[in-house]
GROMACS .gro file of C-alpha atoms in nm:
model
  330
    1MET     CA    1  -0.067   0.014   0.061
    2ARG     CA    2   0.135   0.403  -0.085
    3PRO     CA    3   0.089   0.593   0.190
    4PHE     CA    4  -0.202   0.877   0.147
    5SER     CA    5  -0.300   1.195   0.305
    6TYR     CA    6  -0.663   1.199   0.336
    7THR     CA    7  -0.876   1.535   0.393
    8ARG     CA    8  -1.263   1.565   0.377
    9PRO     CA    9  -1.301   1.987   0.252
   10ALA     CA   10  -1.596   2.168   0.368
   11THR     CA   11  -1.579   2.413   0.132
   12THR     CA   12  -1.554   2.363  -0.306
   13ASP     CA   13  -1.265   2.658  -0.236
   14ALA     CA   14  -1.094   2.497  -0.067
   15ALA     CA   15  -1.085   2.216  -0.279
   16THR     CA   16  -1.050   2.341  -0.558
   17ARG     CA   17  -0.728   2.480  -0.382
   18GLU     CA   18  -0.565   2.151  -0.245
   19LYS     CA   19  -0.673   1.999  -0.621
   20GLY     CA   20  -0.480   2.316  -0.753
   21GLN     CA   21  -0.167   2.147  -0.575
   22GLY     CA   22  -0.161   1.849  -0.749
   23ALA     CA   23  -0.459   1.633  -0.452
   24THR     CA   24  -0.731   1.373  -0.577
   25LEU     CA   25  -1.125   1.478  -0.571
   26LEU     CA   26  -1.303   1.134  -0.376
   27ALA     CA   27  -1.647   1.166  -0.457
   28GLY     CA   28  -1.824   0.803  -0.485
   29GLY     CA   29  -1.518   0.657  -0.538
   30THR     CA   30  -1.591   0.380  -0.677
   31ASN     CA   31  -1.382   0.405  -0.988
   32LEU     CA   32  -1.085   0.558  -0.771
   33LEU     CA   33  -1.043   0.292  -0.530
   34ASP     CA   34  -1.033   0.049  -0.761
   35LEU     CA   35  -0.724   0.243  -0.947
   36MET     CA   36  -0.581   0.261  -0.649
   37LYS     CA   37  -0.549  -0.107  -0.496
   38LEU     CA   38  -0.451  -0.181  -0.854
   39GLN     CA   39  -0.130   0.112  -0.848
   40VAL     CA   40  -0.287   0.221  -1.171
   41MET     CA   41  -0.325   0.559  -0.987
   42HIS     CA   42  -0.122   0.611  -0.690
   43PRO     CA   43  -0.204   0.950  -0.540
   44ASP     CA   44   0.011   1.206  -0.298
   45ARG     CA   45  -0.405   1.349  -0.147
   46LEU     CA   46  -0.725   1.240  -0.153
   47VAL     CA   47  -0.978   1.523  -0.151
   48ASP     CA   48  -1.264   1.380   0.009
   49ILE     CA   49  -1.538   1.617  -0.097
   50ASN     CA   50  -1.878   1.435   0.034
   51ARG     CA   51  -1.909   1.699   0.333
   52ILE     CA   52  -1.906   2.052   0.112
   53SER     CA   53  -2.331   2.183   0.084
   54GLY     CA   54  -2.481   2.285  -0.173
   55LEU     CA   55  -2.355   2.002  -0.473
   56HIS     CA   56  -2.598   1.696  -0.313
   57ASP     CA   57  -2.997   1.876  -0.563
   58ILE     CA   58  -3.135   1.855  -0.823
   59THR     CA   59  -3.338   2.262  -0.817
   60THR     CA   60  -3.433   2.446  -1.164
   61ASP     CA   61  -3.438   2.827  -1.250
   62PRO     CA   62  -3.654   3.007  -1.446
   63ALA     CA   63  -3.556   2.870  -1.823
   64GLY     CA   64  -3.669   2.615  -1.723
   65ASN     CA   65  -3.324   2.427  -1.720
   66THR     CA   66  -3.231   2.179  -1.443
   67HIS     CA   67  -2.923   2.191  -1.198
   68ILE     CA   68  -2.825   1.839  -1.136
   69GLY     CA   69  -2.564   1.834  -0.836
   70ALA     CA   70  -2.249   1.740  -0.858
   71LEU     CA   71  -2.295   1.518  -0.530
   72VAL     CA   72  -2.615   1.350  -0.629
   73THR     CA   73  -2.639   0.955  -0.637
   74ASN     CA   74  -2.687   0.787  -0.957
   75SER     CA   75  -2.926   0.587  -0.777
   76ASP     CA   76  -3.090   0.955  -0.643
   77THR     CA   77  -3.103   1.144  -1.048
   78ALA     CA   78  -3.216   0.820  -1.203
   79ALA     CA   79  -3.565   0.798  -0.986
   80HIS     CA   80  -3.608   1.165  -0.873
   81PRO     CA   81  -3.934   1.257  -0.973
   82HIS     CA   82  -3.802   1.572  -1.243
   83ILE     CA   83  -3.648   1.315  -1.432
   84LEU     CA   84  -3.830   1.043  -1.544
   85ARG     CA   85  -4.113   1.241  -1.658
   86HIS     CA   86  -3.864   1.500  -1.824
   87TYR     CA   87  -3.531   1.296  -1.895
   88PRO     CA   88  -3.614   0.969  -1.912
   89VAL     CA   89  -3.402   0.875  -2.140
   90LEU     CA   90  -3.112   1.017  -1.908
   91SER     CA   91  -3.287   0.763  -1.575
   92HIS     CA   92  -3.270   0.492  -1.817
   93ALA     CA   93  -2.918   0.543  -1.947
   94ILE     CA   94  -2.830   0.570  -1.595
   95VAL     CA   95  -2.951   0.192  -1.492
   96ALA     CA   96  -2.848   0.013  -1.697
   97GLY     CA   97  -2.512   0.107  -1.591
   98ALA     CA   98  -2.333  -0.107  -1.347
   99SER     CA   99  -2.521  -0.225  -1.036
  100GLY     CA  100  -2.761  -0.103  -0.785
  101GLN     CA  101  -2.478  -0.046  -0.509
  102ILE     CA  102  -2.252   0.079  -0.719
  103ARG     CA  103  -2.486   0.348  -0.884
  104ASN     CA  104  -2.568   0.404  -0.497
  105MET     CA  105  -2.221   0.581  -0.425
  106ALA     CA  106  -2.145   0.697  -0.792
  107THR     CA  107  -2.211   1.078  -0.814
  108THR     CA  108  -2.272   1.233  -1.108
  109GLY     CA  109  -1.943   1.423  -1.104
  110GLY     CA  110  -1.766   1.085  -1.044
  111ASN     CA  111  -1.938   0.921  -1.340
  112LEU     CA  112  -1.835   1.185  -1.580
  113MET     CA  113  -1.483   1.162  -1.480
  114GLN     CA  114  -1.452   0.786  -1.440
  115ARG     CA  115  -1.147   0.621  -1.679
  116THR     CA  116  -1.128   0.435  -1.904
  117ARG     CA  117  -1.192   0.049  -1.884
  118CYS     CA  118  -0.933  -0.063  -2.140
  119LEU     CA  119  -0.711  -0.415  -2.037
  120ALA     CA  120  -0.361  -0.254  -2.100
  121PHE     CA  121  -0.452   0.107  -1.948
  122TYR     CA  122  -0.560  -0.176  -1.628
  123ASP     CA  123  -0.221  -0.411  -1.729
  124MET     CA  124   0.044  -0.252  -1.536
  125ALA     CA  125   0.254  -0.467  -1.714
  126ALA     CA  126   0.129  -0.339  -2.103
  127SER     CA  127   0.179  -0.042  -2.213
  128CYS     CA  128  -0.018   0.214  -2.217
  129ASN     CA  129   0.004   0.621  -2.325
  130LYS     CA  130  -0.299   0.713  -2.098
  131ARG     CA  131  -0.146   0.564  -1.802
  132GLN     CA  132   0.255   0.656  -1.905
  133PRO     CA  133   0.242   0.878  -2.188
  134GLY     CA  134   0.503   0.819  -2.485
  135SER     CA  135   0.502   0.418  -2.388
  136GLY     CA  136   0.281   0.273  -2.632
  137CYS     CA  137  -0.008   0.110  -2.681
  138ASP     CA  138  -0.049  -0.236  -2.575
  139ALA     CA  139  -0.462  -0.177  -2.697
  140MET     CA  140  -0.311  -0.091  -3.067
  141GLY     CA  141  -0.346  -0.434  -3.248
  142GLY     CA  142  -0.360  -0.640  -2.910
  143SER     CA  143  -0.687  -0.721  -2.709
  144ASN     CA  144  -0.906  -0.436  -2.816
  145ARG     CA  145  -1.276  -0.602  -2.793
  146MET     CA  146  -1.435  -0.330  -2.614
  147ASN     CA  147  -1.222   0.028  -2.779
  148ALA     CA  148  -1.264   0.236  -2.964
  149VAL     CA  149  -1.364   0.223  -3.354
  150ILE     CA  150  -1.382   0.607  -3.434
  151GLY     CA  151  -1.226   0.944  -3.232
  152GLY     CA  152  -0.929   0.675  -3.144
  153SER     CA  153  -0.574   0.800  -3.267
  154ASP     CA  154  -0.226   0.647  -3.362
  155HIS     CA  155  -0.152   0.681  -3.006
  156CYS     CA  156  -0.463   0.537  -2.828
  157ILE     CA  157  -0.791   0.378  -2.889
  158ALA     CA  158  -0.911   0.342  -2.520
  159VAL     CA  159  -1.347   0.431  -2.514
  160ASN     CA  160  -1.506   0.605  -2.261
  161PRO     CA  161  -1.752   0.413  -2.081
  162SER     CA  162  -2.016   0.579  -1.928
  163ASP     CA  163  -2.349   0.513  -2.014
  164MET     CA  164  -2.470   0.854  -1.816
  165ALA     CA  165  -2.227   1.070  -2.004
  166VAL     CA  166  -2.425   0.981  -2.404
  167ALA     CA  167  -2.786   1.037  -2.237
  168LEU     CA  168  -2.600   1.421  -2.190
  169ARG     CA  169  -2.409   1.457  -2.523
  170LEU     CA  170  -2.794   1.422  -2.559
  171LEU     CA  171  -2.988   1.672  -2.392
  172ASP     CA  172  -2.669   1.919  -2.462
  173ALA     CA  173  -2.608   1.963  -2.142
  174ARG     CA  174  -2.372   2.176  -2.006
  175ILE     CA  175  -2.078   2.096  -1.721
  176ARG     CA  176  -2.018   2.401  -1.470
  177THR     CA  177  -1.729   2.393  -1.306
  178ARG     CA  178  -1.550   2.609  -1.088
  179GLN     CA  179  -1.176   2.710  -0.977
  180ALA     CA  180  -0.992   2.820  -0.712
  181SER     CA  181  -0.923   3.128  -0.803
  182GLY     CA  182  -1.408   3.189  -0.693
  183GLN     CA  183  -1.465   3.198  -1.104
  184GLU     CA  184  -1.703   2.953  -1.229
  185ARG     CA  185  -1.792   2.908  -1.646
  186GLU     CA  186  -2.055   2.591  -1.820
  187ILE     CA  187  -1.767   2.349  -2.033
  188PRO     CA  188  -2.113   2.224  -2.272
  189MET     CA  189  -2.068   1.811  -2.247
  190ALA     CA  190  -1.972   1.809  -2.628
  191ASP     CA  191  -1.677   1.933  -2.493
  192PHE     CA  192  -1.592   1.790  -2.243
  193HIS     CA  193  -1.438   1.481  -2.297
  194ARG     CA  194  -1.071   1.509  -2.541
  195LEU     CA  195  -1.017   1.309  -2.853
  196PRO     CA  196  -0.698   1.152  -2.742
  197GLY     CA  197  -0.472   1.352  -3.037
  198ASP     CA  198  -0.096   1.279  -2.968
  199THR     CA  199  -0.190   1.362  -2.623
  200PRO     CA  200  -0.431   1.047  -2.435
  201GLN     CA  201  -0.354   1.191  -2.059
  202VAL     CA  202  -0.579   1.476  -2.086
  203GLU     CA  203  -0.947   1.262  -2.038
  204THR     CA  204  -1.115   1.640  -2.025
  205ALA     CA  205  -1.165   1.962  -2.063
  206LEU     CA  206  -1.070   2.090  -1.661
  207GLN     CA  207  -0.838   2.321  -1.581
  208GLY     CA  208  -0.600   2.214  -1.251
  209ASP     CA  209  -0.735   2.340  -0.952
  210GLU     CA  210  -1.133   2.294  -1.117
  211MET     CA  211  -1.406   2.125  -0.978
  212ILE     CA  212  -1.761   1.990  -1.196
  213VAL     CA  213  -1.992   2.194  -0.915
  214ALA     CA  214  -2.324   2.045  -1.124
  215VAL     CA  215  -2.445   1.887  -1.470
  216VAL     CA  216  -2.674   2.119  -1.654
  217LEU     CA  217  -3.002   1.956  -1.837
  218PRO     CA  218  -3.162   2.279  -2.072
  219PRO     CA  219  -3.549   2.179  -2.119
  220ALA     CA  220  -3.583   1.825  -2.241
  221PRO     CA  221  -3.652   1.810  -2.625
  222VAL     CA  222  -4.028   1.708  -2.735
  223GLY     CA  223  -4.092   1.285  -2.940
  224ARG     CA  224  -4.010   0.937  -2.781
  225SER     CA  225  -3.639   0.833  -2.595
  226THR     CA  226  -3.486   0.530  -2.512
  227TYR     CA  227  -3.124   0.411  -2.413
  228ARG     CA  228  -2.990   0.061  -2.568
  229LYS     CA  229  -2.780  -0.099  -2.477
  230VAL     CA  230  -2.535  -0.395  -2.670
  231ARG     CA  231  -2.297  -0.560  -2.443
  232ASP     CA  232  -2.267  -0.915  -2.312
  233ARG     CA  233  -2.457  -1.002  -2.052
  234ALA     CA  234  -2.789  -0.792  -1.904
  235SER     CA  235  -2.664  -0.620  -1.581
  236TYR     CA  236  -2.347  -0.535  -1.460
  237ALA     CA  237  -2.154  -0.500  -1.806
  238PHE     CA  238  -1.974  -0.188  -2.003
  239ALA     CA  239  -2.180  -0.175  -2.357
  240LEU     CA  240  -1.943  -0.320  -2.658
  241VAL     CA  241  -2.206   0.009  -2.852
  242SER     CA  242  -2.493   0.200  -2.745
  243VAL     CA  243  -2.759   0.410  -2.835
  244ALA     CA  244  -2.929   0.694  -2.661
  245ALA     CA  245  -3.190   0.821  -2.885
  246ILE     CA  246  -3.432   1.130  -2.948
  247VAL     CA  247  -3.704   1.117  -3.237
  248GLN     CA  248  -3.955   1.316  -3.361
  249ALA     CA  249  -4.219   1.201  -3.651
  250ARG     CA  250  -4.578   1.256  -3.822
  251GLN     CA  251  -4.692   1.148  -4.084
  252GLY     CA  252  -4.455   0.867  -4.234
  253GLN     CA  253  -4.197   1.134  -4.145
  254PHE     CA  254  -3.947   1.175  -3.912
  255THR     CA  255  -3.940   1.609  -3.748
  256HIS     CA  256  -3.671   1.633  -3.491
  257VAL     CA  257  -3.443   1.381  -3.488
  258ARG     CA  258  -3.050   1.336  -3.230
  259PHE     CA  259  -2.924   1.034  -3.104
  260ALA     CA  260  -2.524   0.994  -2.973
  261PHE     CA  261  -2.463   0.630  -2.994
  262GLY     CA  262  -2.148   0.518  -2.599
  263GLY     CA  263  -1.923   0.228  -2.619
  264ILE     CA  264  -1.747   0.320  -2.935
  265ALA     CA  265  -1.565   0.621  -2.913
  266PRO     CA  266  -1.327   0.794  -2.682
  267ARG     CA  267  -1.595   1.030  -2.578
  268PRO     CA  268  -2.083   1.009  -2.648
  269TRP     CA  269  -2.066   1.009  -2.966
  270ARG     CA  270  -2.288   1.275  -3.177
  271VAL     CA  271  -2.303   1.397  -3.536
  272GLU     CA  272  -2.525   1.603  -3.572
  273ASP     CA  273  -2.497   1.591  -3.917
  274ALA     CA  274  -2.635   1.288  -3.913
  275GLU     CA  275  -2.911   1.341  -3.738
  276GLN     CA  276  -3.058   1.699  -4.027
  277ALA     CA  277  -2.999   1.411  -4.264
  278LEU     CA  278  -3.354   1.235  -4.100
  279THR     CA  279  -3.514   1.576  -4.026
  280GLY     CA  280  -3.830   1.590  -4.385
  281GLN     CA  281  -3.737   1.228  -4.439
  282LYS     CA  282  -3.971   1.011  -4.490
  283ILE     CA  283  -3.957   0.682  -4.264
  284SER     CA  284  -3.742   0.401  -4.507
  285ARG     CA  285  -3.493   0.231  -4.443
  286ASP     CA  286  -3.291   0.362  -4.772
  287ALA     CA  287  -3.300   0.720  -4.552
  288LEU     CA  288  -3.184   0.544  -4.133
  289SER     CA  289  -2.877   0.401  -4.382
  290HIS     CA  290  -2.851   0.734  -4.516
  291ALA     CA  291  -2.819   0.845  -4.169
  292ALA     CA  292  -2.575   0.559  -4.035
  293ASP     CA  293  -2.424   0.617  -4.237
  294ILE     CA  294  -2.251   1.014  -4.160
  295ALA     CA  295  -2.267   0.917  -3.816
  296LEU     CA  296  -2.080   0.575  -3.861
  297ALA     CA  297  -1.783   0.775  -4.157
  298GLY     CA  298  -1.473   0.698  -4.055
  299ALA     CA  299  -1.497   0.395  -3.844
  300GLN     CA  300  -1.207   0.181  -3.850
  301GLY     CA  301  -1.155  -0.085  -3.625
  302HIS     CA  302  -0.843  -0.324  -3.477
  303GLY     CA  303  -0.835  -0.645  -3.480
  304ASP     CA  304  -1.088  -0.776  -3.186
  305ASN     CA  305  -1.398  -0.488  -3.219
  306ASP     CA  306  -1.468  -0.458  -3.588
  307PHE     CA  307  -1.786  -0.625  -3.517
  308LYS     CA  308  -1.859  -0.245  -3.332
  309ILE     CA  309  -1.892  -0.136  -3.667
  310PRO     CA  310  -2.194  -0.301  -3.786
  311LEU     CA  311  -2.312  -0.358  -3.425
  312ALA     CA  312  -2.327   0.009  -3.418
  313ARG     CA  313  -2.505   0.063  -3.776
  314ARG     CA  314  -2.842  -0.264  -3.682
  315THR     CA  315  -2.859  -0.112  -3.296
  316LEU     CA  316  -2.891   0.262  -3.400
  317MET     CA  317  -3.166   0.234  -3.766
  318GLN     CA  318  -3.316   0.008  -3.530
  319VAL     CA  319  -3.367   0.234  -3.245
  320LEU     CA  320  -3.535   0.507  -3.461
  321ALA     CA  321  -3.738   0.250  -3.642
  322THR     CA  322  -3.906   0.137  -3.389
  323LEU     CA  323  -3.866   0.531  -3.179
  324SER     CA  324  -4.031   0.661  -3.518
  325ARG     CA  325  -4.331   0.380  -3.487
  326GLU     CA  326  -4.451   0.470  -3.174
  327ASP     CA  327  -4.386   0.879  -3.176
  328ASP     CA  328  -4.616   0.838  -3.502
  329SER     CA  329  -4.910   0.691  -3.340
  330ASP     CA  330  -4.881   0.868  -3.147
   0.00000   0.00000   0.00000
């Protein structure tokens, strides 16, 4: 065991100051503690933020936005009446992830900050640019069944493991943060997780002294929604491919469509051009196939994960076809 210090600040200002000095924030610990046990991460200082007030609530504002505090547990978010009524796709995505026990501990902010489950990242005997920059990527051409087929680079093909993040990307969420200076900002979910490029160790847009304080959801879009997760077993498994979608359809035509993939990229994968290609189109297999072509343009397998590309295509087409029929019949 590696020794580390442990503190429990009562304010975000204290926590961000500690983080700016190199400390690691601890919320539910559902991912961090596993990584520490495996020696993948070995922080010198842990800062437990659970005593900070103001981060445990779900509220709305006069503009119709919904604010989910960074320390709201995944279970509480998924079961909240307001979320169930206005953002059911978020509830579905959260319940599709992990187990009930883990969701009881996992937090909104912690879920967004969780690390990849790439086998090379977890294997201390393997080369991993994300864990040790410049060491190489053993997932490339190796055991990569769970890895990315789009959005990766020659340096890293790790996939983002979050189900919740896929729904948040679909809903155009914004991540509200606070720095040690007291300055707050909102980061669009589209920009929060970074693509690996040649710096795969830099995973988010957060600065060194910056922490998540809330997720902000704009007023919910109208339409039928769902979250479909394809995985190796019925529960407690990460997605091979997942699709979150919202569809409006009238008189045999798509009137509004949005969708996002999980399990295939280093961040939730959404291509607005593919959505726009369906708007106003007749509901047909050809239209769905064209949208899938746009959404998955540039996708490339790396051996064990080649199957993900046709699987993502079929899953998307099936989800959108089902939602369009259900919404058009209302």
